[in-house]
Amino acid sequence: MIKVICTDSYEALCKQVSRVFAAQITLKPNSTLGLATGSTPIGVYSELAQMVAEGRLSLSQVQTLNLDEYVGLGAEDDQSYRYFMNHQLFDRVDIDKSRTHVPNGLAQDPQAEAARYEQLVASMGGVDIQLLGIGNNGHIGFNEPCDHFPMQTHTVALTESTIQANARFFADASQVPTQAITMGIGTIFAAKKIILMANGPKKAQILLDTVAGPVTPQVPASILQLHPDATVYCDAEAGALLRQHGLVD
Ligand code: PGA
């Protein structure tokens, strides 16, 4: 059973999740953090940046591994996930950027890059705490609904629903890359602790499916039901159906 913690607002959600990350870093300053992009975690990164600015937290010893990157976009492209991480977090805190890792979207051979990244995660001893968003279709990272759980970091063709969901960040849907490199379900599942965050009414149904539906690769996040330490943190809107079904305290 996945634990669910529901807050009143997005702001409260970000405060709670950032406190969990701060506690992890305080207890183990050289933690390996698994980080996510998308609109959901932006408030968490702001909270962490504020804690660092106020001298309450230091990220100087952490190392980070991001979940995924678009194939074809580099660090200078403002839609790349490396660019996002630099701007939302890394450039705002005392982190050693050489210890921050995102798959290289400009690698000549994306499949070789995926294999390199999988090795990198292993060589760093795995992830201590993994932050996840969730796609409207249940994807985590870019592990899209399919007929099996892909285990390792791999290249993936994005589904039409993900391309449409991400088109809001681009001039139009035709500009959205069609391929990505993503940690696999096995790579993600190996994290010691997993925090899946969701906010807003569009995520209510998929959270119910994730927490209380069958474990199926058609809802990739449902695998978290089997994880020993996975928690869903959501706001009231995303948690509405969970609450209706008595799955939130
Ligand atoms: P979002 O994306 O945070 O922008 O909703 C989540 C995801 O697709 O994983």
PDB file of C-alpha atoms and ligand atoms in Angstrom:
ATOM      1  CA  MET A   1       0.000   0.000   0.000  1.00  0.00           C
ATOM      2  CA  ILE A   2       1.366   3.402  -0.961  1.00  0.00           C
ATOM      3  CA  LYS A   3       1.160   5.931   1.844  1.00  0.00           C
ATOM      4  CA  VAL A   4      -0.769   9.096   0.892  1.00  0.00           C
ATOM      5  CA  ILE A   5      -0.279  12.534   2.422  1.00  0.00           C
ATOM      6  CA  CYS A   6      -2.729  15.173   1.281  1.00  0.00           C
ATOM      7  CA  THR A   7      -2.300  18.913   1.890  1.00  0.00           C
ATOM      8  CA  ASP A   8      -4.724  21.806   1.405  1.00  0.00           C
ATOM      9  CA  SER A   9      -2.790  23.680  -1.240  1.00  0.00           C
ATOM     10  CA  TYR A  10       0.080  23.446  -3.710  1.00  0.00           C
ATOM     11  CA  GLU A  11       2.094  25.755  -1.479  1.00  0.00           C
ATOM     12  CA  ALA A  12       1.648  23.506   1.554  1.00  0.00           C
ATOM     13  CA  LEU A  13       2.482  20.481  -0.611  1.00  0.00           C
ATOM     14  CA  CYS A  14       5.786  22.016  -1.704  1.00  0.00           C
ATOM     15  CA  LYS A  15       6.671  22.987   1.856  1.00  0.00           C
ATOM     16  CA  GLN A  16       6.088  19.430   3.080  1.00  0.00           C
ATOM     17  CA  VAL A  17       8.061  17.785   0.290  1.00  0.00           C
ATOM     18  CA  SER A  18      10.936  20.256   0.614  1.00  0.00           C
ATOM     19  CA  ARG A  19      11.116  19.531   4.347  1.00  0.00           C
ATOM     20  CA  VAL A  20      11.487  15.816   3.640  1.00  0.00           C
ATOM     21  CA  PHE A  21      14.341  16.548   1.225  1.00  0.00           C
ATOM     22  CA  ALA A  22      15.960  18.947   3.689  1.00  0.00           C
ATOM     23  CA  ALA A  23      15.767  16.314   6.431  1.00  0.00           C
ATOM     24  CA  GLN A  24      17.356  13.725   4.142  1.00  0.00           C
ATOM     25  CA  ILE A  25      20.206  16.106   3.267  1.00  0.00           C
ATOM     26  CA  THR A  26      20.718  17.094   6.891  1.00  0.00           C
ATOM     27  CA  LEU A  27      20.905  13.448   7.977  1.00  0.00           C
ATOM     28  CA  LYS A  28      23.169  12.498   5.052  1.00  0.00           C
ATOM     29  CA  PRO A  29      24.850  15.565   3.515  1.00  0.00           C
ATOM     30  CA  ASN A  30      26.290  13.554   0.602  1.00  0.00           C
ATOM     31  CA  SER A  31      22.925  12.070  -0.368  1.00  0.00           C
ATOM     32  CA  THR A  32      22.189  11.107  -3.941  1.00  0.00           C
ATOM     33  CA  LEU A  33      18.980  12.887  -4.893  1.00  0.00           C
ATOM     34  CA  GLY A  34      16.822  11.685  -7.768  1.00  0.00           C
ATOM     35  CA  LEU A  35      15.216  14.764  -9.310  1.00  0.00           C
ATOM     36  CA  ALA A  36      12.322  15.413 -11.667  1.00  0.00           C
ATOM     37  CA  THR A  37      11.277  18.145 -14.077  1.00  0.00           C
ATOM     38  CA  GLY A  38       7.790  19.332 -15.049  1.00  0.00           C
ATOM     39  CA  SER A  39       5.612  21.980 -13.476  1.00  0.00           C
ATOM     40  CA  THR A  40       4.884  19.992 -10.299  1.00  0.00           C
ATOM     41  CA  PRO A  41       8.265  20.192  -8.484  1.00  0.00           C
ATOM     42  CA  ILE A  42       8.988  23.860  -9.250  1.00  0.00           C
ATOM     43  CA  GLY A  43       7.717  25.005  -5.847  1.00  0.00           C
ATOM     44  CA  VAL A  44       9.866  22.422  -4.060  1.00  0.00           C
ATOM     45  CA  TYR A  45      12.978  23.713  -5.789  1.00  0.00           C
ATOM     46  CA  SER A  46      12.052  27.290  -4.785  1.00  0.00           C
ATOM     47  CA  GLU A  47      11.645  26.202  -1.165  1.00  0.00           C
ATOM     48  CA  LEU A  48      15.027  24.446  -1.199  1.00  0.00           C
ATOM     49  CA  ALA A  49      16.666  27.500  -2.779  1.00  0.00           C
ATOM     50  CA  GLN A  50      15.175  29.669  -0.060  1.00  0.00           C
ATOM     51  CA  MET A  51      16.451  27.386   2.700  1.00  0.00           C
ATOM     52  CA  VAL A  52      19.937  27.561   1.186  1.00  0.00           C
ATOM     53  CA  ALA A  53      19.736  31.359   0.814  1.00  0.00           C
ATOM     54  CA  GLU A  54      18.771  31.649   4.480  1.00  0.00           C
ATOM     55  CA  GLY A  55      21.671  29.414   5.541  1.00  0.00           C
ATOM     56  CA  ARG A  56      19.368  26.673   6.828  1.00  0.00           C
ATOM     57  CA  LEU A  57      20.503  24.051   4.302  1.00  0.00           C
ATOM     58  CA  SER A  58      23.529  23.256   2.162  1.00  0.00           C
ATOM     59  CA  LEU A  59      23.541  21.193  -1.015  1.00  0.00           C
ATOM     60  CA  SER A  60      27.308  21.443  -1.328  1.00  0.00           C
ATOM     61  CA  GLN A  61      27.895  17.732  -0.831  1.00  0.00           C
ATOM     62  CA  VAL A  62      24.898  16.196  -2.587  1.00  0.00           C
ATOM     63  CA  GLN A  63      24.957  14.534  -5.963  1.00  0.00           C
ATOM     64  CA  THR A  64      21.922  14.442  -8.217  1.00  0.00           C
ATOM     65  CA  LEU A  65      20.538  12.236 -10.959  1.00  0.00           C
ATOM     66  CA  ASN A  66      17.650  13.417 -13.097  1.00  0.00           C
ATOM     67  CA  LEU A  67      15.082  11.043 -14.488  1.00  0.00           C
ATOM     68  CA  ASP A  68      15.095  11.940 -18.140  1.00  0.00           C
ATOM     69  CA  GLU A  69      15.936  14.237 -21.046  1.00  0.00           C
ATOM     70  CA  TYR A  70      14.568  14.910 -24.516  1.00  0.00           C
ATOM     71  CA  VAL A  71      16.630  13.477 -27.373  1.00  0.00           C
ATOM     72  CA  GLY A  72      17.890  16.349 -29.531  1.00  0.00           C
ATOM     73  CA  LEU A  73      17.900  19.131 -26.908  1.00  0.00           C
ATOM     74  CA  GLY A  74      21.087  20.423 -25.258  1.00  0.00           C
ATOM     75  CA  ALA A  75      21.787  22.413 -22.090  1.00  0.00           C
ATOM     76  CA  GLU A  76      21.448  25.745 -23.924  1.00  0.00           C
ATOM     77  CA  ASP A  77      17.978  24.910 -25.232  1.00  0.00           C
ATOM     78  CA  ASP A  78      15.421  26.442 -22.898  1.00  0.00           C
ATOM     79  CA  GLN A  79      13.142  23.426 -23.257  1.00  0.00           C
ATOM     80  CA  SER A  80      15.773  20.887 -22.255  1.00  0.00           C
ATOM     81  CA  TYR A  81      15.545  19.347 -18.826  1.00  0.00           C
ATOM     82  CA  ARG A  82      19.184  20.258 -18.127  1.00  0.00           C
ATOM     83  CA  TYR A  83      18.278  23.905 -18.740  1.00  0.00           C
ATOM     84  CA  PHE A  84      15.229  23.538 -16.485  1.00  0.00           C
ATOM     85  CA  MET A  85      17.290  22.082 -13.630  1.00  0.00           C
ATOM     86  CA  ASN A  86      19.989  24.730 -13.934  1.00  0.00           C
ATOM     87  CA  HIS A  87      17.432  27.523 -13.784  1.00  0.00           C
ATOM     88  CA  GLN A  88      14.979  26.094 -11.273  1.00  0.00           C
ATOM     89  CA  LEU A  89      17.535  24.743  -8.801  1.00  0.00           C
ATOM     90  CA  PHE A  90      21.231  24.292  -9.547  1.00  0.00           C
ATOM     91  CA  ASP A  91      22.054  27.935 -10.333  1.00  0.00           C
ATOM     92  CA  ARG A  92      20.189  29.064  -7.205  1.00  0.00           C
ATOM     93  CA  VAL A  93      21.936  26.879  -4.614  1.00  0.00           C
ATOM     94  CA  ASP A  94      25.423  25.982  -3.422  1.00  0.00           C
ATOM     95  CA  ILE A  95      25.546  22.737  -5.395  1.00  0.00           C
ATOM     96  CA  ASP A  96      28.660  21.477  -7.193  1.00  0.00           C
ATOM     97  CA  LYS A  97      27.296  21.333 -10.750  1.00  0.00           C
ATOM     98  CA  SER A  98      29.821  18.685 -11.762  1.00  0.00           C
ATOM     99  CA  ARG A  99      27.932  16.358  -9.418  1.00  0.00           C
ATOM    100  CA  THR A 100      24.579  16.981 -11.116  1.00  0.00           C
ATOM    101  CA  HIS A 101      23.616  14.509 -13.806  1.00  0.00           C
ATOM    102  CA  VAL A 102      21.005  14.590 -16.558  1.00  0.00           C
ATOM    103  CA  PRO A 103      21.072  12.265 -19.586  1.00  0.00           C
ATOM    104  CA  ASN A 104      22.807  13.934 -22.543  1.00  0.00           C
ATOM    105  CA  GLY A 105      20.099  14.722 -25.081  1.00  0.00           C
ATOM    106  CA  LEU A 106      22.714  15.574 -27.701  1.00  0.00           C
ATOM    107  CA  ALA A 107      24.576  12.252 -27.508  1.00  0.00           C
ATOM    108  CA  GLN A 108      25.362  10.909 -30.996  1.00  0.00           C
ATOM    109  CA  ASP A 109      24.061   7.520 -29.981  1.00  0.00           C
ATOM    110  CA  PRO A 110      21.112   7.893 -27.575  1.00  0.00           C
ATOM    111  CA  GLN A 111      20.996   4.172 -26.811  1.00  0.00           C
ATOM    112  CA  ALA A 112      24.658   4.166 -25.796  1.00  0.00           C
ATOM    113  CA  GLU A 113      23.940   7.241 -23.677  1.00  0.00           C
ATOM    114  CA  ALA A 114      21.082   5.380 -21.964  1.00  0.00           C
ATOM    115  CA  ALA A 115      23.430   2.486 -21.179  1.00  0.00           C
ATOM    116  CA  ARG A 116      26.065   4.921 -19.863  1.00  0.00           C
ATOM    117  CA  TYR A 117      23.473   6.591 -17.640  1.00  0.00           C
ATOM    118  CA  GLU A 118      22.292   3.279 -16.189  1.00  0.00           C
ATOM    119  CA  GLN A 119      25.921   2.489 -15.317  1.00  0.00           C
ATOM    120  CA  LEU A 120      26.343   5.931 -13.804  1.00  0.00           C
ATOM    121  CA  VAL A 121      23.365   5.429 -11.475  1.00  0.00           C
ATOM    122  CA  ALA A 122      24.824   2.086 -10.385  1.00  0.00           C
ATOM    123  CA  SER A 123      28.329   3.496  -9.929  1.00  0.00           C
ATOM    124  CA  MET A 124      26.946   6.230  -7.676  1.00  0.00           C
ATOM    125  CA  GLY A 125      25.441   3.586  -5.417  1.00  0.00           C
ATOM    126  CA  GLY A 126      21.824   4.267  -6.366  1.00  0.00           C
ATOM    127  CA  VAL A 127      19.421   6.990  -5.320  1.00  0.00           C
ATOM    128  CA  ASP A 128      18.691   7.766  -1.668  1.00  0.00           C
ATOM    129  CA  ILE A 129      15.503   9.733  -2.281  1.00  0.00           C
ATOM    130  CA  GLN A 130      13.680  10.023  -5.591  1.00  0.00           C
ATOM    131  CA  LEU A 131      11.244  12.806  -6.446  1.00  0.00           C
ATOM    132  CA  LEU A 132       8.628  11.955  -9.077  1.00  0.00           C
ATOM    133  CA  GLY A 133       5.835  13.776 -10.836  1.00  0.00           C
ATOM    134  CA  ILE A 134       3.174  11.780 -12.619  1.00  0.00           C
ATOM    135  CA  GLY A 135       1.853  12.172 -16.146  1.00  0.00           C
ATOM    136  CA  ASN A 136      -1.882  12.324 -16.774  1.00  0.00           C
ATOM    137  CA  ASN A 137      -1.441   8.842 -18.281  1.00  0.00           C
ATOM    138  CA  GLY A 138       0.445   7.471 -15.259  1.00  0.00           C
ATOM    139  CA  HIS A 139       3.934   7.786 -16.652  1.00  0.00           C
ATOM    140  CA  ILE A 140       6.891   8.260 -14.304  1.00  0.00           C
ATOM    141  CA  GLY A 141       9.981   9.691 -15.915  1.00  0.00           C
ATOM    142  CA  PHE A 142       9.128   9.003 -19.542  1.00  0.00           C
ATOM    143  CA  ASN A 143       8.051   5.435 -18.887  1.00  0.00           C
ATOM    144  CA  GLU A 144       4.860   5.562 -20.904  1.00  0.00           C
ATOM    145  CA  PRO A 145       1.952   3.089 -20.609  1.00  0.00           C
ATOM    146  CA  CYS A 146       2.878  -0.085 -22.489  1.00  0.00           C
ATOM    147  CA  ASP A 147       2.672  -3.859 -22.201  1.00  0.00           C
ATOM    148  CA  HIS A 148       5.679  -4.333 -19.916  1.00  0.00           C
ATOM    149  CA  PHE A 149       7.716  -2.469 -17.330  1.00  0.00           C
ATOM    150  CA  PRO A 150      11.000  -1.377 -18.997  1.00  0.00           C
ATOM    151  CA  MET A 151      13.648  -2.034 -16.386  1.00  0.00           C
ATOM    152  CA  GLN A 152      16.722  -0.003 -17.323  1.00  0.00           C
ATOM    153  CA  THR A 153      17.486   3.461 -18.648  1.00  0.00           C
ATOM    154  CA  HIS A 154      16.396   3.446 -22.302  1.00  0.00           C
ATOM    155  CA  THR A 155      15.287   5.549 -25.235  1.00  0.00           C
ATOM    156  CA  VAL A 156      11.562   5.893 -25.697  1.00  0.00           C
ATOM    157  CA  ALA A 157       9.112   7.280 -28.232  1.00  0.00           C
ATOM    158  CA  LEU A 158       6.781   9.715 -26.484  1.00  0.00           C
ATOM    159  CA  THR A 159       3.071   8.980 -26.700  1.00  0.00           C
ATOM    160  CA  GLU A 160       0.730  11.406 -28.400  1.00  0.00           C
ATOM    161  CA  SER A 161      -0.885  12.264 -25.044  1.00  0.00           C
ATOM    162  CA  THR A 162       2.489  13.208 -23.543  1.00  0.00           C
ATOM    163  CA  ILE A 163       3.420  15.259 -26.612  1.00  0.00           C
ATOM    164  CA  GLN A 164       0.094  17.107 -26.322  1.00  0.00           C
ATOM    165  CA  ALA A 165       0.520  17.589 -22.533  1.00  0.00           C
ATOM    166  CA  ASN A 166       4.037  19.010 -23.027  1.00  0.00           C
ATOM    167  CA  ALA A 167       3.109  21.159 -26.055  1.00  0.00           C
ATOM    168  CA  ARG A 168       2.186  23.959 -23.639  1.00  0.00           C
ATOM    169  CA  PHE A 169       5.893  24.589 -23.098  1.00  0.00           C
ATOM    170  CA  PHE A 170       6.671  24.801 -26.849  1.00  0.00           C
ATOM    171  CA  ALA A 171       5.526  27.070 -29.705  1.00  0.00           C
ATOM    172  CA  ASP A 172       3.299  24.215 -30.896  1.00  0.00           C
ATOM    173  CA  ALA A 173       3.025  20.424 -30.660  1.00  0.00           C
ATOM    174  CA  SER A 174       5.181  19.911 -33.749  1.00  0.00           C
ATOM    175  CA  GLN A 175       8.139  21.401 -31.819  1.00  0.00           C
ATOM    176  CA  VAL A 176       7.951  18.824 -29.016  1.00  0.00           C
ATOM    177  CA  PRO A 177      10.710  16.212 -29.390  1.00  0.00           C
ATOM    178  CA  THR A 178       9.320  12.763 -30.121  1.00  0.00           C
ATOM    179  CA  GLN A 179      11.995  10.791 -28.263  1.00  0.00           C
ATOM    180  CA  ALA A 180      13.517  10.849 -24.821  1.00  0.00           C
ATOM    181  CA  ILE A 181      16.073   9.038 -22.692  1.00  0.00           C
ATOM    182  CA  THR A 182      14.584   7.941 -19.387  1.00  0.00           C
ATOM    183  CA  MET A 183      15.540   5.947 -16.326  1.00  0.00           C
ATOM    184  CA  GLY A 184      13.669   2.654 -16.445  1.00  0.00           C
ATOM    185  CA  ILE A 185      11.066   1.499 -13.975  1.00  0.00           C
ATOM    186  CA  GLY A 186      13.706  -0.743 -12.401  1.00  0.00           C
ATOM    187  CA  THR A 187      16.156   2.161 -12.129  1.00  0.00           C
ATOM    188  CA  ILE A 188      13.509   4.276 -10.388  1.00  0.00           C
ATOM    189  CA  PHE A 189      12.250   1.428  -8.210  1.00  0.00           C
ATOM    190  CA  ALA A 190      15.757   0.821  -6.847  1.00  0.00           C
ATOM    191  CA  ALA A 191      15.660   4.180  -5.002  1.00  0.00           C
ATOM    192  CA  LYS A 192      15.593   3.720  -1.230  1.00  0.00           C
ATOM    193  CA  LYS A 193      12.789   6.229  -0.772  1.00  0.00           C
ATOM    194  CA  ILE A 194      10.320   7.537  -3.364  1.00  0.00           C
ATOM    195  CA  ILE A 195       8.159  10.648  -3.179  1.00  0.00           C
ATOM    196  CA  LEU A 196       5.556  11.062  -5.891  1.00  0.00           C
ATOM    197  CA  MET A 197       4.037  14.543  -6.002  1.00  0.00           C
ATOM    198  CA  ALA A 198       0.831  15.587  -7.732  1.00  0.00           C
ATOM    199  CA  ASN A 199      -1.364  18.643  -7.721  1.00  0.00           C
ATOM    200  CA  GLY A 200      -4.466  19.861  -9.495  1.00  0.00           C
ATOM    201  CA  PRO A 201      -7.721  18.183 -10.558  1.00  0.00           C
ATOM    202  CA  LYS A 202      -6.263  16.636 -13.729  1.00  0.00           C
ATOM    203  CA  LYS A 203      -4.239  14.219 -11.597  1.00  0.00           C
ATOM    204  CA  ALA A 204      -7.136  12.958  -9.411  1.00  0.00           C
ATOM    205  CA  GLN A 205      -8.104   9.929 -11.516  1.00  0.00           C
ATOM    206  CA  ILE A 206      -4.568   8.779 -12.238  1.00  0.00           C
ATOM    207  CA  LEU A 207      -3.674   9.012  -8.539  1.00  0.00           C
ATOM    208  CA  LEU A 208      -6.626   6.772  -7.704  1.00  0.00           C
ATOM    209  CA  ASP A 209      -5.526   4.300 -10.406  1.00  0.00           C
ATOM    210  CA  THR A 210      -1.929   4.452  -9.132  1.00  0.00           C
ATOM    211  CA  VAL A 211      -2.749   3.873  -5.477  1.00  0.00           C
ATOM    212  CA  ALA A 212      -5.784   1.591  -5.640  1.00  0.00           C
ATOM    213  CA  GLY A 213      -5.940   0.125  -9.156  1.00  0.00           C
ATOM    214  CA  PRO A 214      -4.229  -3.013 -10.433  1.00  0.00           C
ATOM    215  CA  VAL A 215      -0.430  -3.017 -10.732  1.00  0.00           C
ATOM    216  CA  THR A 216      -0.062  -2.819 -14.500  1.00  0.00           C
ATOM    217  CA  PRO A 217       2.381  -1.374 -17.029  1.00  0.00           C
ATOM    218  CA  GLN A 218      -0.634   0.413 -18.496  1.00  0.00           C
ATOM    219  CA  VAL A 219      -0.345   2.624 -15.371  1.00  0.00           C
ATOM    220  CA  PRO A 220       3.439   2.695 -14.900  1.00  0.00           C
ATOM    221  CA  ALA A 221       3.253   4.465 -11.508  1.00  0.00           C
ATOM    222  CA  SER A 222       1.136   1.604 -10.100  1.00  0.00           C
ATOM    223  CA  ILE A 223       4.370  -0.386  -9.612  1.00  0.00           C
ATOM    224  CA  LEU A 224       4.989   1.859  -6.593  1.00  0.00           C
ATOM    225  CA  GLN A 225       2.396  -0.208  -4.718  1.00  0.00           C
ATOM    226  CA  LEU A 226       5.184  -2.798  -4.401  1.00  0.00           C
ATOM    227  CA  HIS A 227       7.852  -0.360  -3.191  1.00  0.00           C
ATOM    228  CA  PRO A 228       8.742  -0.568   0.516  1.00  0.00           C
ATOM    229  CA  ASP A 229       8.993   3.206   0.970  1.00  0.00           C
ATOM    230  CA  ALA A 230       6.891   5.119  -1.559  1.00  0.00           C
ATOM    231  CA  THR A 231       4.663   8.024  -0.527  1.00  0.00           C
ATOM    232  CA  VAL A 232       2.246  10.077  -2.603  1.00  0.00           C
ATOM    233  CA  TYR A 233       2.135  13.743  -1.590  1.00  0.00           C
ATOM    234  CA  CYS A 234      -0.803  15.575  -3.178  1.00  0.00           C
ATOM    235  CA  ASP A 235      -2.907  18.679  -2.837  1.00  0.00           C
ATOM    236  CA  ALA A 236      -6.645  18.523  -2.116  1.00  0.00           C
ATOM    237  CA  GLU A 237      -7.620  18.630  -5.792  1.00  0.00           C
ATOM    238  CA  ALA A 238      -5.340  15.817  -6.898  1.00  0.00           C
ATOM    239  CA  GLY A 239      -6.324  13.823  -3.815  1.00  0.00           C
ATOM    240  CA  ALA A 240     -10.095  14.333  -4.209  1.00  0.00           C
ATOM    241  CA  LEU A 241     -10.888  10.829  -5.486  1.00  0.00           C
ATOM    242  CA  LEU A 242      -8.477   9.203  -3.036  1.00  0.00           C
ATOM    243  CA  ARG A 243     -10.350  10.973  -0.249  1.00  0.00           C
ATOM    244  CA  GLN A 244     -13.739   9.907  -1.687  1.00  0.00           C
ATOM    245  CA  HIS A 245     -12.538   6.306  -1.556  1.00  0.00           C
ATOM    246  CA  GLY A 246     -11.315   6.637   2.024  1.00  0.00           C
ATOM    247  CA  LEU A 247      -7.656   6.280   1.016  1.00  0.00           C
ATOM    248  CA  VAL A 248      -6.488   9.482   2.727  1.00  0.00           C
ATOM    249  CA  ASP A 249      -6.472   9.964   6.513  1.00  0.00           C
TER     250      ASP A 249
HETATM  251  P1  PGA B   1       3.805  18.018 -14.713  1.00  0.00           P
HETATM  252  O1  PGA B   1       4.364  16.725 -15.447  1.00  0.00           O
HETATM  253  O2  PGA B   1       4.549  18.118 -13.429  1.00  0.00           O
HETATM  254  O3  PGA B   1       4.124  19.150 -15.654  1.00  0.00           O
HETATM  255  O4  PGA B   1       2.342  17.795 -14.526  1.00  0.00           O
HETATM  256  C1  PGA B   1       4.487  15.545 -14.718  1.00  0.00           C
HETATM  257  C2  PGA B   1       5.006  14.448 -15.614  1.00  0.00           C
HETATM  258  O5  PGA B   1       4.680  14.433 -16.811  1.00  0.00           O
HETATM  259  O6  PGA B   1       5.719  13.583 -15.102  1.00  0.00           O
END
